[in-house]
PDB file of C-alpha atoms in Angstrom:
ATOM      1  CA  GLU X   1     -47.529  37.984 -55.677  1.00  0.00           C
ATOM      2  CA  ILE X   2     -45.652  37.143 -52.722  1.00  0.00           C
ATOM      3  CA  VAL X   3     -47.766  38.132 -49.415  1.00  0.00           C
ATOM      4  CA  LEU X   4     -45.405  38.319 -46.003  1.00  0.00           C
ATOM      5  CA  THR X   5     -48.166  38.395 -42.531  1.00  0.00           C
ATOM      6  CA  GLN X   6     -46.216  39.628 -39.743  1.00  0.00           C
ATOM      7  CA  SER X   7     -47.415  38.626 -36.516  1.00  0.00           C
ATOM      8  CA  PRO X   8     -48.116  39.791 -33.855  1.00  0.00           C
ATOM      9  CA  GLY X   9     -49.385  42.982 -34.286  1.00  0.00           C
ATOM     10  CA  THR X  10     -47.994  44.190 -31.051  1.00  0.00           C
ATOM     11  CA  LEU X  11     -45.636  43.221 -28.824  1.00  0.00           C
ATOM     12  CA  SER X  12     -45.207  44.496 -25.233  1.00  0.00           C
ATOM     13  CA  LEU X  13     -42.375  43.365 -23.488  1.00  0.00           C
ATOM     14  CA  SER X  14     -40.193  44.979 -20.716  1.00  0.00           C
ATOM     15  CA  PRO X  15     -36.414  46.020 -21.229  1.00  0.00           C
ATOM     16  CA  GLY X  16     -33.885  43.097 -20.803  1.00  0.00           C
ATOM     17  CA  GLU X  17     -36.888  40.494 -22.144  1.00  0.00           C
ATOM     18  CA  ARG X  18     -36.507  38.606 -25.431  1.00  0.00           C
ATOM     19  CA  ALA X  19     -38.380  39.863 -28.238  1.00  0.00           C
ATOM     20  CA  THR X  20     -39.398  36.767 -31.075  1.00  0.00           C
ATOM     21  CA  LEU X  21     -41.325  38.328 -34.078  1.00  0.00           C
ATOM     22  CA  SER X  22     -42.323  36.337 -37.080  1.00  0.00           C
ATOM     23  CA  CYS X  23     -43.068  37.056 -41.002  1.00  0.00           C
ATOM     24  CA  ARG X  24     -44.340  34.081 -42.494  1.00  0.00           C
ATOM     25  CA  ALA X  25     -44.378  34.186 -46.566  1.00  0.00           C
ATOM     26  CA  SER X  26     -47.360  32.629 -48.555  1.00  0.00           C
ATOM     27  CA  GLN X  27     -45.129  30.979 -50.894  1.00  0.00           C
ATOM     28  CA  SER X  28     -41.214  30.003 -50.824  1.00  0.00           C
ATOM     29  CA  PHE X  29     -38.797  31.845 -52.262  1.00  0.00           C
ATOM     30  CA  SER X  30     -35.124  31.342 -52.773  1.00  0.00           C
ATOM     31  CA  ALA X  31     -34.421  35.599 -52.903  1.00  0.00           C
ATOM     32  CA  SER X  32     -33.316  37.489 -49.548  1.00  0.00           C
ATOM     33  CA  LEU X  33     -35.827  38.777 -47.125  1.00  0.00           C
ATOM     34  CA  ALA X  34     -35.460  41.417 -45.258  1.00  0.00           C
ATOM     35  CA  TRP X  35     -35.770  43.200 -41.718  1.00  0.00           C
ATOM     36  CA  TYR X  36     -36.226  46.752 -41.032  1.00  0.00           C
ATOM     37  CA  GLN X  37     -36.618  48.748 -38.111  1.00  0.00           C
ATOM     38  CA  GLN X  38     -38.520  52.414 -37.869  1.00  0.00           C
ATOM     39  CA  LYS X  39     -39.041  54.549 -34.842  1.00  0.00           C
ATOM     40  CA  PRO X  40     -41.063  57.240 -35.250  1.00  0.00           C
ATOM     41  CA  GLY X  41     -40.172  60.352 -37.388  1.00  0.00           C
ATOM     42  CA  GLN X  42     -37.581  58.531 -38.734  1.00  0.00           C
ATOM     43  CA  ALA X  43     -36.823  56.419 -42.263  1.00  0.00           C
ATOM     44  CA  PRO X  44     -36.654  52.864 -42.157  1.00  0.00           C
ATOM     45  CA  ARG X  45     -33.154  51.088 -41.081  1.00  0.00           C
ATOM     46  CA  LEU X  46     -32.081  48.048 -42.739  1.00  0.00           C
ATOM     47  CA  LEU X  47     -31.362  45.305 -39.671  1.00  0.00           C
ATOM     48  CA  ILE X  48     -30.961  41.618 -41.440  1.00  0.00           C
ATOM     49  CA  TYR X  49     -30.744  40.503 -44.560  1.00  0.00           C
ATOM     50  CA  ASP X  50     -30.626  37.118 -46.560  1.00  0.00           C
ATOM     51  CA  PRO X  51     -32.090  36.229 -43.860  1.00  0.00           C
ATOM     52  CA  SER X  52     -29.472  36.377 -41.451  1.00  0.00           C
ATOM     53  CA  ASN X  53     -27.000  38.093 -41.736  1.00  0.00           C
ATOM     54  CA  ARG X  54     -26.865  41.617 -39.367  1.00  0.00           C
ATOM     55  CA  ALA X  55     -26.141  45.130 -41.317  1.00  0.00           C
ATOM     56  CA  THR X  56     -23.444  47.167 -40.882  1.00  0.00           C
ATOM     57  CA  GLY X  57     -23.497  48.722 -37.214  1.00  0.00           C
ATOM     58  CA  VAL X  58     -26.517  46.359 -36.116  1.00  0.00           C
ATOM     59  CA  PRO X  59     -25.923  45.093 -32.642  1.00  0.00           C
ATOM     60  CA  ALA X  60     -25.215  41.317 -32.010  1.00  0.00           C
ATOM     61  CA  ARG X  61     -28.775  41.012 -29.744  1.00  0.00           C
ATOM     62  CA  PHE X  62     -30.322  41.026 -33.368  1.00  0.00           C
ATOM     63  CA  SER X  63     -30.698  38.078 -34.897  1.00  0.00           C
ATOM     64  CA  GLY X  64     -32.082  36.648 -37.860  1.00  0.00           C
ATOM     65  CA  SER X  65     -33.807  32.725 -38.824  1.00  0.00           C
ATOM     66  CA  ALA X  66     -35.660  30.902 -41.493  1.00  0.00           C
ATOM     67  CA  SER X  67     -37.630  27.672 -41.213  1.00  0.00           C
ATOM     68  CA  GLY X  68     -39.121  27.250 -45.139  1.00  0.00           C
ATOM     69  CA  THR X  69     -41.873  30.247 -45.360  1.00  0.00           C
ATOM     70  CA  ASP X  70     -41.335  31.366 -41.380  1.00  0.00           C
ATOM     71  CA  PHE X  71     -39.236  34.188 -40.724  1.00  0.00           C
ATOM     72  CA  THR X  72     -38.091  35.570 -37.285  1.00  0.00           C
ATOM     73  CA  LEU X  73     -36.664  38.329 -35.924  1.00  0.00           C
ATOM     74  CA  THR X  74     -35.336  37.900 -32.613  1.00  0.00           C
ATOM     75  CA  ILE X  75     -34.121  40.600 -30.097  1.00  0.00           C
ATOM     76  CA  SER X  76     -32.356  38.782 -27.377  1.00  0.00           C
ATOM     77  CA  SER X  77     -32.634  41.517 -24.737  1.00  0.00           C
ATOM     78  CA  LEU X  78     -34.267  44.370 -25.390  1.00  0.00           C
ATOM     79  CA  GLU X  79     -32.821  47.875 -24.882  1.00  0.00           C
ATOM     80  CA  PRO X  80     -34.740  51.106 -24.365  1.00  0.00           C
ATOM     81  CA  GLU X  81     -34.200  52.073 -28.132  1.00  0.00           C
ATOM     82  CA  ASP X  82     -35.012  48.934 -29.495  1.00  0.00           C
ATOM     83  CA  PHE X  83     -38.754  49.576 -29.118  1.00  0.00           C
ATOM     84  CA  ALA X  84     -39.586  50.872 -32.740  1.00  0.00           C
ATOM     85  CA  VAL X  85     -41.707  49.228 -35.468  1.00  0.00           C
ATOM     86  CA  TYR X  86     -40.491  46.389 -37.315  1.00  0.00           C
ATOM     87  CA  TYR X  87     -40.635  44.901 -40.754  1.00  0.00           C
ATOM     88  CA  CYS X  88     -39.683  42.212 -42.945  1.00  0.00           C
ATOM     89  CA  GLN X  89     -39.609  42.516 -46.404  1.00  0.00           C
ATOM     90  CA  HIS X  90     -39.214  40.475 -50.097  1.00  0.00           C
ATOM     91  CA  GLY X  91     -38.766  42.136 -53.543  1.00  0.00           C
ATOM     92  CA  ARG X  92     -41.184  44.609 -53.625  1.00  0.00           C
ATOM     93  CA  THR X  93     -43.556  43.148 -50.629  1.00  0.00           C
ATOM     94  CA  PHE X  94     -43.469  44.661 -46.974  1.00  0.00           C
ATOM     95  CA  GLY X  95     -45.083  43.045 -44.227  1.00  0.00           C
ATOM     96  CA  GLN X  96     -47.625  44.997 -42.096  1.00  0.00           C
ATOM     97  CA  GLY X  97     -45.395  45.292 -39.152  1.00  0.00           C
ATOM     98  CA  THR X  98     -44.832  44.887 -35.386  1.00  0.00           C
ATOM     99  CA  LYS X  99     -44.849  47.423 -33.336  1.00  0.00           C
ATOM    100  CA  VAL X 100     -42.827  46.723 -29.888  1.00  0.00           C
ATOM    101  CA  ASP X 101     -43.864  48.914 -27.545  1.00  0.00           C
ATOM    102  CA  ILE X 102     -42.862  48.976 -23.659  1.00  0.00           C
ATOM    103  CA  LYS X 103     -44.751  47.042 -21.322  1.00  0.00           C
TER     104      LYS X 103
ATOM    105  CA  GLU T   1     -20.848  59.779 -45.990  1.00  0.00           C
ATOM    106  CA  VAL T   2     -23.601  57.457 -47.542  1.00  0.00           C
ATOM    107  CA  GLN T   3     -26.542  59.613 -48.228  1.00  0.00           C
ATOM    108  CA  LEU T   4     -30.033  60.011 -49.549  1.00  0.00           C
ATOM    109  CA  VAL T   5     -31.848  63.591 -49.755  1.00  0.00           C
ATOM    110  CA  GLU T   6     -35.275  63.610 -50.805  1.00  0.00           C
ATOM    111  CA  SER T   7     -37.282  67.081 -52.092  1.00  0.00           C
ATOM    112  CA  GLY T   8     -40.112  67.925 -53.979  1.00  0.00           C
ATOM    113  CA  GLY T   9     -43.051  67.095 -51.948  1.00  0.00           C
ATOM    114  CA  GLY T  10     -45.916  69.413 -50.996  1.00  0.00           C
ATOM    115  CA  LEU T  11     -49.248  70.180 -51.262  1.00  0.00           C
ATOM    116  CA  VAL T  12     -51.331  69.722 -54.331  1.00  0.00           C
ATOM    117  CA  GLN T  13     -54.698  68.941 -55.708  1.00  0.00           C
ATOM    118  CA  PRO T  14     -56.450  66.057 -56.608  1.00  0.00           C
ATOM    119  CA  GLY T  15     -55.863  65.550 -60.676  1.00  0.00           C
ATOM    120  CA  GLY T  16     -52.434  67.422 -60.038  1.00  0.00           C
ATOM    121  CA  SER T  17     -48.783  66.535 -60.805  1.00  0.00           C
ATOM    122  CA  LEU T  18     -45.420  66.658 -58.924  1.00  0.00           C
ATOM    123  CA  ARG T  19     -42.137  65.548 -59.277  1.00  0.00           C
ATOM    124  CA  LEU T  20     -40.035  64.309 -56.691  1.00  0.00           C
ATOM    125  CA  SER T  21     -36.142  64.290 -56.398  1.00  0.00           C
ATOM    126  CA  CYS T  22     -33.593  62.480 -54.707  1.00  0.00           C
ATOM    127  CA  ALA T  23     -29.678  63.818 -54.517  1.00  0.00           C
ATOM    128  CA  ALA T  24     -27.515  60.622 -53.619  1.00  0.00           C
ATOM    129  CA  SER T  25     -24.259  61.316 -52.062  1.00  0.00           C
ATOM    130  CA  GLY T  26     -21.569  58.663 -50.822  1.00  0.00           C
ATOM    131  CA  PHE T  27     -21.474  55.752 -53.414  1.00  0.00           C
ATOM    132  CA  PRO T  28     -21.521  54.422 -56.420  1.00  0.00           C
ATOM    133  CA  PHE T  29     -24.944  55.668 -57.627  1.00  0.00           C
ATOM    134  CA  ASP T  30     -24.654  54.061 -61.160  1.00  0.00           C
ATOM    135  CA  ASP T  31     -24.065  50.714 -59.582  1.00  0.00           C
ATOM    136  CA  TYR T  32     -27.550  50.285 -57.793  1.00  0.00           C
ATOM    137  CA  ALA T  33     -30.958  49.877 -58.128  1.00  0.00           C
ATOM    138  CA  MET T  34     -33.089  52.743 -56.785  1.00  0.00           C
ATOM    139  CA  HIS T  35     -36.643  52.877 -55.656  1.00  0.00           C
ATOM    140  CA  TRP T  36     -39.302  55.008 -54.228  1.00  0.00           C
ATOM    141  CA  VAL T  37     -41.746  53.179 -51.321  1.00  0.00           C
ATOM    142  CA  ARG T  38     -44.149  55.141 -49.571  1.00  0.00           C
ATOM    143  CA  GLN T  39     -46.078  55.659 -45.963  1.00  0.00           C
ATOM    144  CA  VAL T  40     -48.904  56.861 -45.332  1.00  0.00           C
ATOM    145  CA  PRO T  41     -48.669  58.968 -41.702  1.00  0.00           C
ATOM    146  CA  GLY T  42     -48.958  55.696 -39.133  1.00  0.00           C
ATOM    147  CA  LYS T  43     -48.923  53.133 -41.986  1.00  0.00           C
ATOM    148  CA  GLY T  44     -46.898  50.315 -42.702  1.00  0.00           C
ATOM    149  CA  LEU T  45     -44.604  50.826 -45.970  1.00  0.00           C
ATOM    150  CA  GLU T  46     -45.593  50.315 -49.634  1.00  0.00           C
ATOM    151  CA  TRP T  47     -43.278  49.887 -52.348  1.00  0.00           C
ATOM    152  CA  VAL T  48     -44.052  52.467 -55.436  1.00  0.00           C
ATOM    153  CA  SER T  49     -41.711  51.746 -58.028  1.00  0.00           C
ATOM    154  CA  GLY T  50     -37.917  50.830 -58.585  1.00  0.00           C
ATOM    155  CA  LEU T  51     -35.401  50.789 -61.426  1.00  0.00           C
ATOM    156  CA  SER T  52     -32.156  49.176 -62.339  1.00  0.00           C
ATOM    157  CA  TRP T  53     -28.521  51.056 -62.521  1.00  0.00           C
ATOM    158  CA  ASN T  54     -29.239  51.729 -66.185  1.00  0.00           C
ATOM    159  CA  SER T  55     -32.639  52.685 -66.419  1.00  0.00           C
ATOM    160  CA  GLY T  56     -33.173  48.958 -68.489  1.00  0.00           C
ATOM    161  CA  ILE T  57     -35.723  47.107 -65.652  1.00  0.00           C
ATOM    162  CA  ILE T  58     -38.800  49.562 -64.625  1.00  0.00           C
ATOM    163  CA  ASP T  59     -41.422  48.385 -62.341  1.00  0.00           C
ATOM    164  CA  TYR T  60     -44.116  49.998 -60.705  1.00  0.00           C
ATOM    165  CA  ALA T  61     -46.330  49.446 -57.910  1.00  0.00           C
ATOM    166  CA  ASP T  62     -49.942  48.522 -59.878  1.00  0.00           C
ATOM    167  CA  SER T  63     -51.466  51.124 -58.067  1.00  0.00           C
ATOM    168  CA  VAL T  64     -49.282  53.956 -59.299  1.00  0.00           C
ATOM    169  CA  LYS T  65     -48.673  52.017 -62.917  1.00  0.00           C
ATOM    170  CA  GLY T  66     -49.534  54.542 -65.855  1.00  0.00           C
ATOM    171  CA  ARG T  67     -49.723  57.610 -63.509  1.00  0.00           C
ATOM    172  CA  PHE T  68     -46.357  57.862 -61.667  1.00  0.00           C
ATOM    173  CA  THR T  69     -42.657  57.680 -63.911  1.00  0.00           C
ATOM    174  CA  ILE T  70     -39.504  56.735 -62.240  1.00  0.00           C
ATOM    175  CA  SER T  71     -35.930  57.622 -63.870  1.00  0.00           C
ATOM    176  CA  ARG T  72     -32.516  58.524 -62.663  1.00  0.00           C
ATOM    177  CA  ASP T  73     -29.706  60.466 -64.062  1.00  0.00           C
ATOM    178  CA  ASN T  74     -26.522  58.414 -63.312  1.00  0.00           C
ATOM    179  CA  ALA T  75     -24.466  61.791 -63.957  1.00  0.00           C
ATOM    180  CA  LYS T  76     -26.249  63.500 -61.625  1.00  0.00           C
ATOM    181  CA  ASN T  77     -26.668  60.809 -59.017  1.00  0.00           C
ATOM    182  CA  ALA T  78     -30.256  62.337 -59.214  1.00  0.00           C
ATOM    183  CA  LEU T  79     -33.480  59.797 -58.604  1.00  0.00           C
ATOM    184  CA  TYR T  80     -37.040  61.550 -59.832  1.00  0.00           C
ATOM    185  CA  LEU T  81     -40.300  60.562 -59.706  1.00  0.00           C
ATOM    186  CA  GLN T  82     -42.624  62.309 -62.037  1.00  0.00           C
ATOM    187  CA  MET T  83     -46.859  61.873 -60.430  1.00  0.00           C
ATOM    188  CA  ASN T  84     -49.568  62.938 -62.267  1.00  0.00           C
ATOM    189  CA  ASN T  85     -53.162  62.502 -61.789  1.00  0.00           C
ATOM    190  CA  LEU T  86     -52.650  62.495 -58.218  1.00  0.00           C
ATOM    191  CA  ARG T  87     -55.283  60.862 -55.902  1.00  0.00           C
ATOM    192  CA  PRO T  88     -55.713  61.742 -52.156  1.00  0.00           C
ATOM    193  CA  ALA T  89     -54.877  57.866 -51.702  1.00  0.00           C
ATOM    194  CA  ASP T  90     -51.380  59.019 -52.737  1.00  0.00           C
ATOM    195  CA  MET T  91     -51.014  61.413 -49.480  1.00  0.00           C
ATOM    196  CA  ALA T  92     -47.839  59.798 -47.713  1.00  0.00           C
ATOM    197  CA  ARG T  93     -44.332  60.222 -47.143  1.00  0.00           C
ATOM    198  CA  TYR T  94     -42.243  59.214 -49.773  1.00  0.00           C
ATOM    199  CA  PHE T  95     -38.696  57.761 -49.386  1.00  0.00           C
ATOM    200  CA  CYS T  96     -36.010  57.037 -51.855  1.00  0.00           C
ATOM    201  CA  ALA T  97     -34.038  54.195 -51.487  1.00  0.00           C
ATOM    202  CA  LYS T  98     -31.033  52.562 -52.219  1.00  0.00           C
ATOM    203  CA  GLY T  99     -31.499  48.693 -53.823  1.00  0.00           C
ATOM    204  CA  THR T 100     -28.754  45.962 -54.939  1.00  0.00           C
ATOM    205  CA  THR T 101     -26.954  45.638 -58.086  1.00  0.00           C
ATOM    206  CA  SER T 102     -29.703  43.838 -59.374  1.00  0.00           C
ATOM    207  CA  LEU T 103     -33.544  45.349 -59.523  1.00  0.00           C
ATOM    208  CA  PHE T 104     -35.054  43.919 -56.298  1.00  0.00           C
ATOM    209  CA  GLY T 105     -33.245  42.785 -53.256  1.00  0.00           C
ATOM    210  CA  VAL T 106     -32.876  44.678 -49.696  1.00  0.00           C
ATOM    211  CA  PHE T 107     -33.525  48.435 -49.052  1.00  0.00           C
ATOM    212  CA  ASP T 108     -30.110  49.149 -46.979  1.00  0.00           C
ATOM    213  CA  ILE T 109     -29.921  52.970 -47.045  1.00  0.00           C
ATOM    214  CA  TRP T 110     -33.013  55.493 -46.952  1.00  0.00           C
ATOM    215  CA  GLY T 111     -33.841  59.417 -47.315  1.00  0.00           C
ATOM    216  CA  GLN T 112     -35.657  60.698 -44.434  1.00  0.00           C
ATOM    217  CA  GLY T 113     -38.856  60.987 -47.146  1.00  0.00           C
ATOM    218  CA  THR T 114     -40.957  63.856 -48.676  1.00  0.00           C
ATOM    219  CA  MET T 115     -44.294  64.538 -47.540  1.00  0.00           C
ATOM    220  CA  LEU T 116     -47.065  64.820 -50.298  1.00  0.00           C
ATOM    221  CA  THR T 117     -50.477  66.247 -49.168  1.00  0.00           C
ATOM    222  CA  VAL T 118     -53.343  65.562 -51.811  1.00  0.00           C
ATOM    223  CA  SER T 119     -55.543  67.647 -51.141  1.00  0.00           C
TER     224      SER T 119
END
């Protein structure tokens, strides 16, 4: 079974800064990888899938990319509402999450 | 409005049983796979179980296999999770999530979840 390893565990940044989140898969696969955002007390929200398509209503500052088994979620300029936990997912597997908090 | 609403959570003793429900609206329920995903408070997401649009393909996480049963009623736009022989490790918030036309893909719609306490 594929293992997804996210890094870093926590990313401390200021509004306006660029955030780069990593998700590394234990083996290559051809199907989709997705990214989700979760805020405290809320359900996860689909952000990015396949691995660079934005879900409906997701701002253009969010982008996804892939290189082999390495996947990246980039937030070009952090807005206050972007401070949250982000998960990658493939099939039945989720990464352990990266928390983006305010520096 | 596309919506998933879970219900049925609560407090149960170890070894007990509970059935969760998820009511779907705003999309053609019988076209899509559906899933349950759980989250221990303060921890990450764990996929629990999923089934295809016609229940022809069903899958479970190893941690719940043999104890949980997923089912759906397409006529009622409803998803269920029957949980038996519950353990303290099953205590979590359970989310219902809409999948794609194949069993595994992205989870594009989520409910707000229902909390299960095993104590």
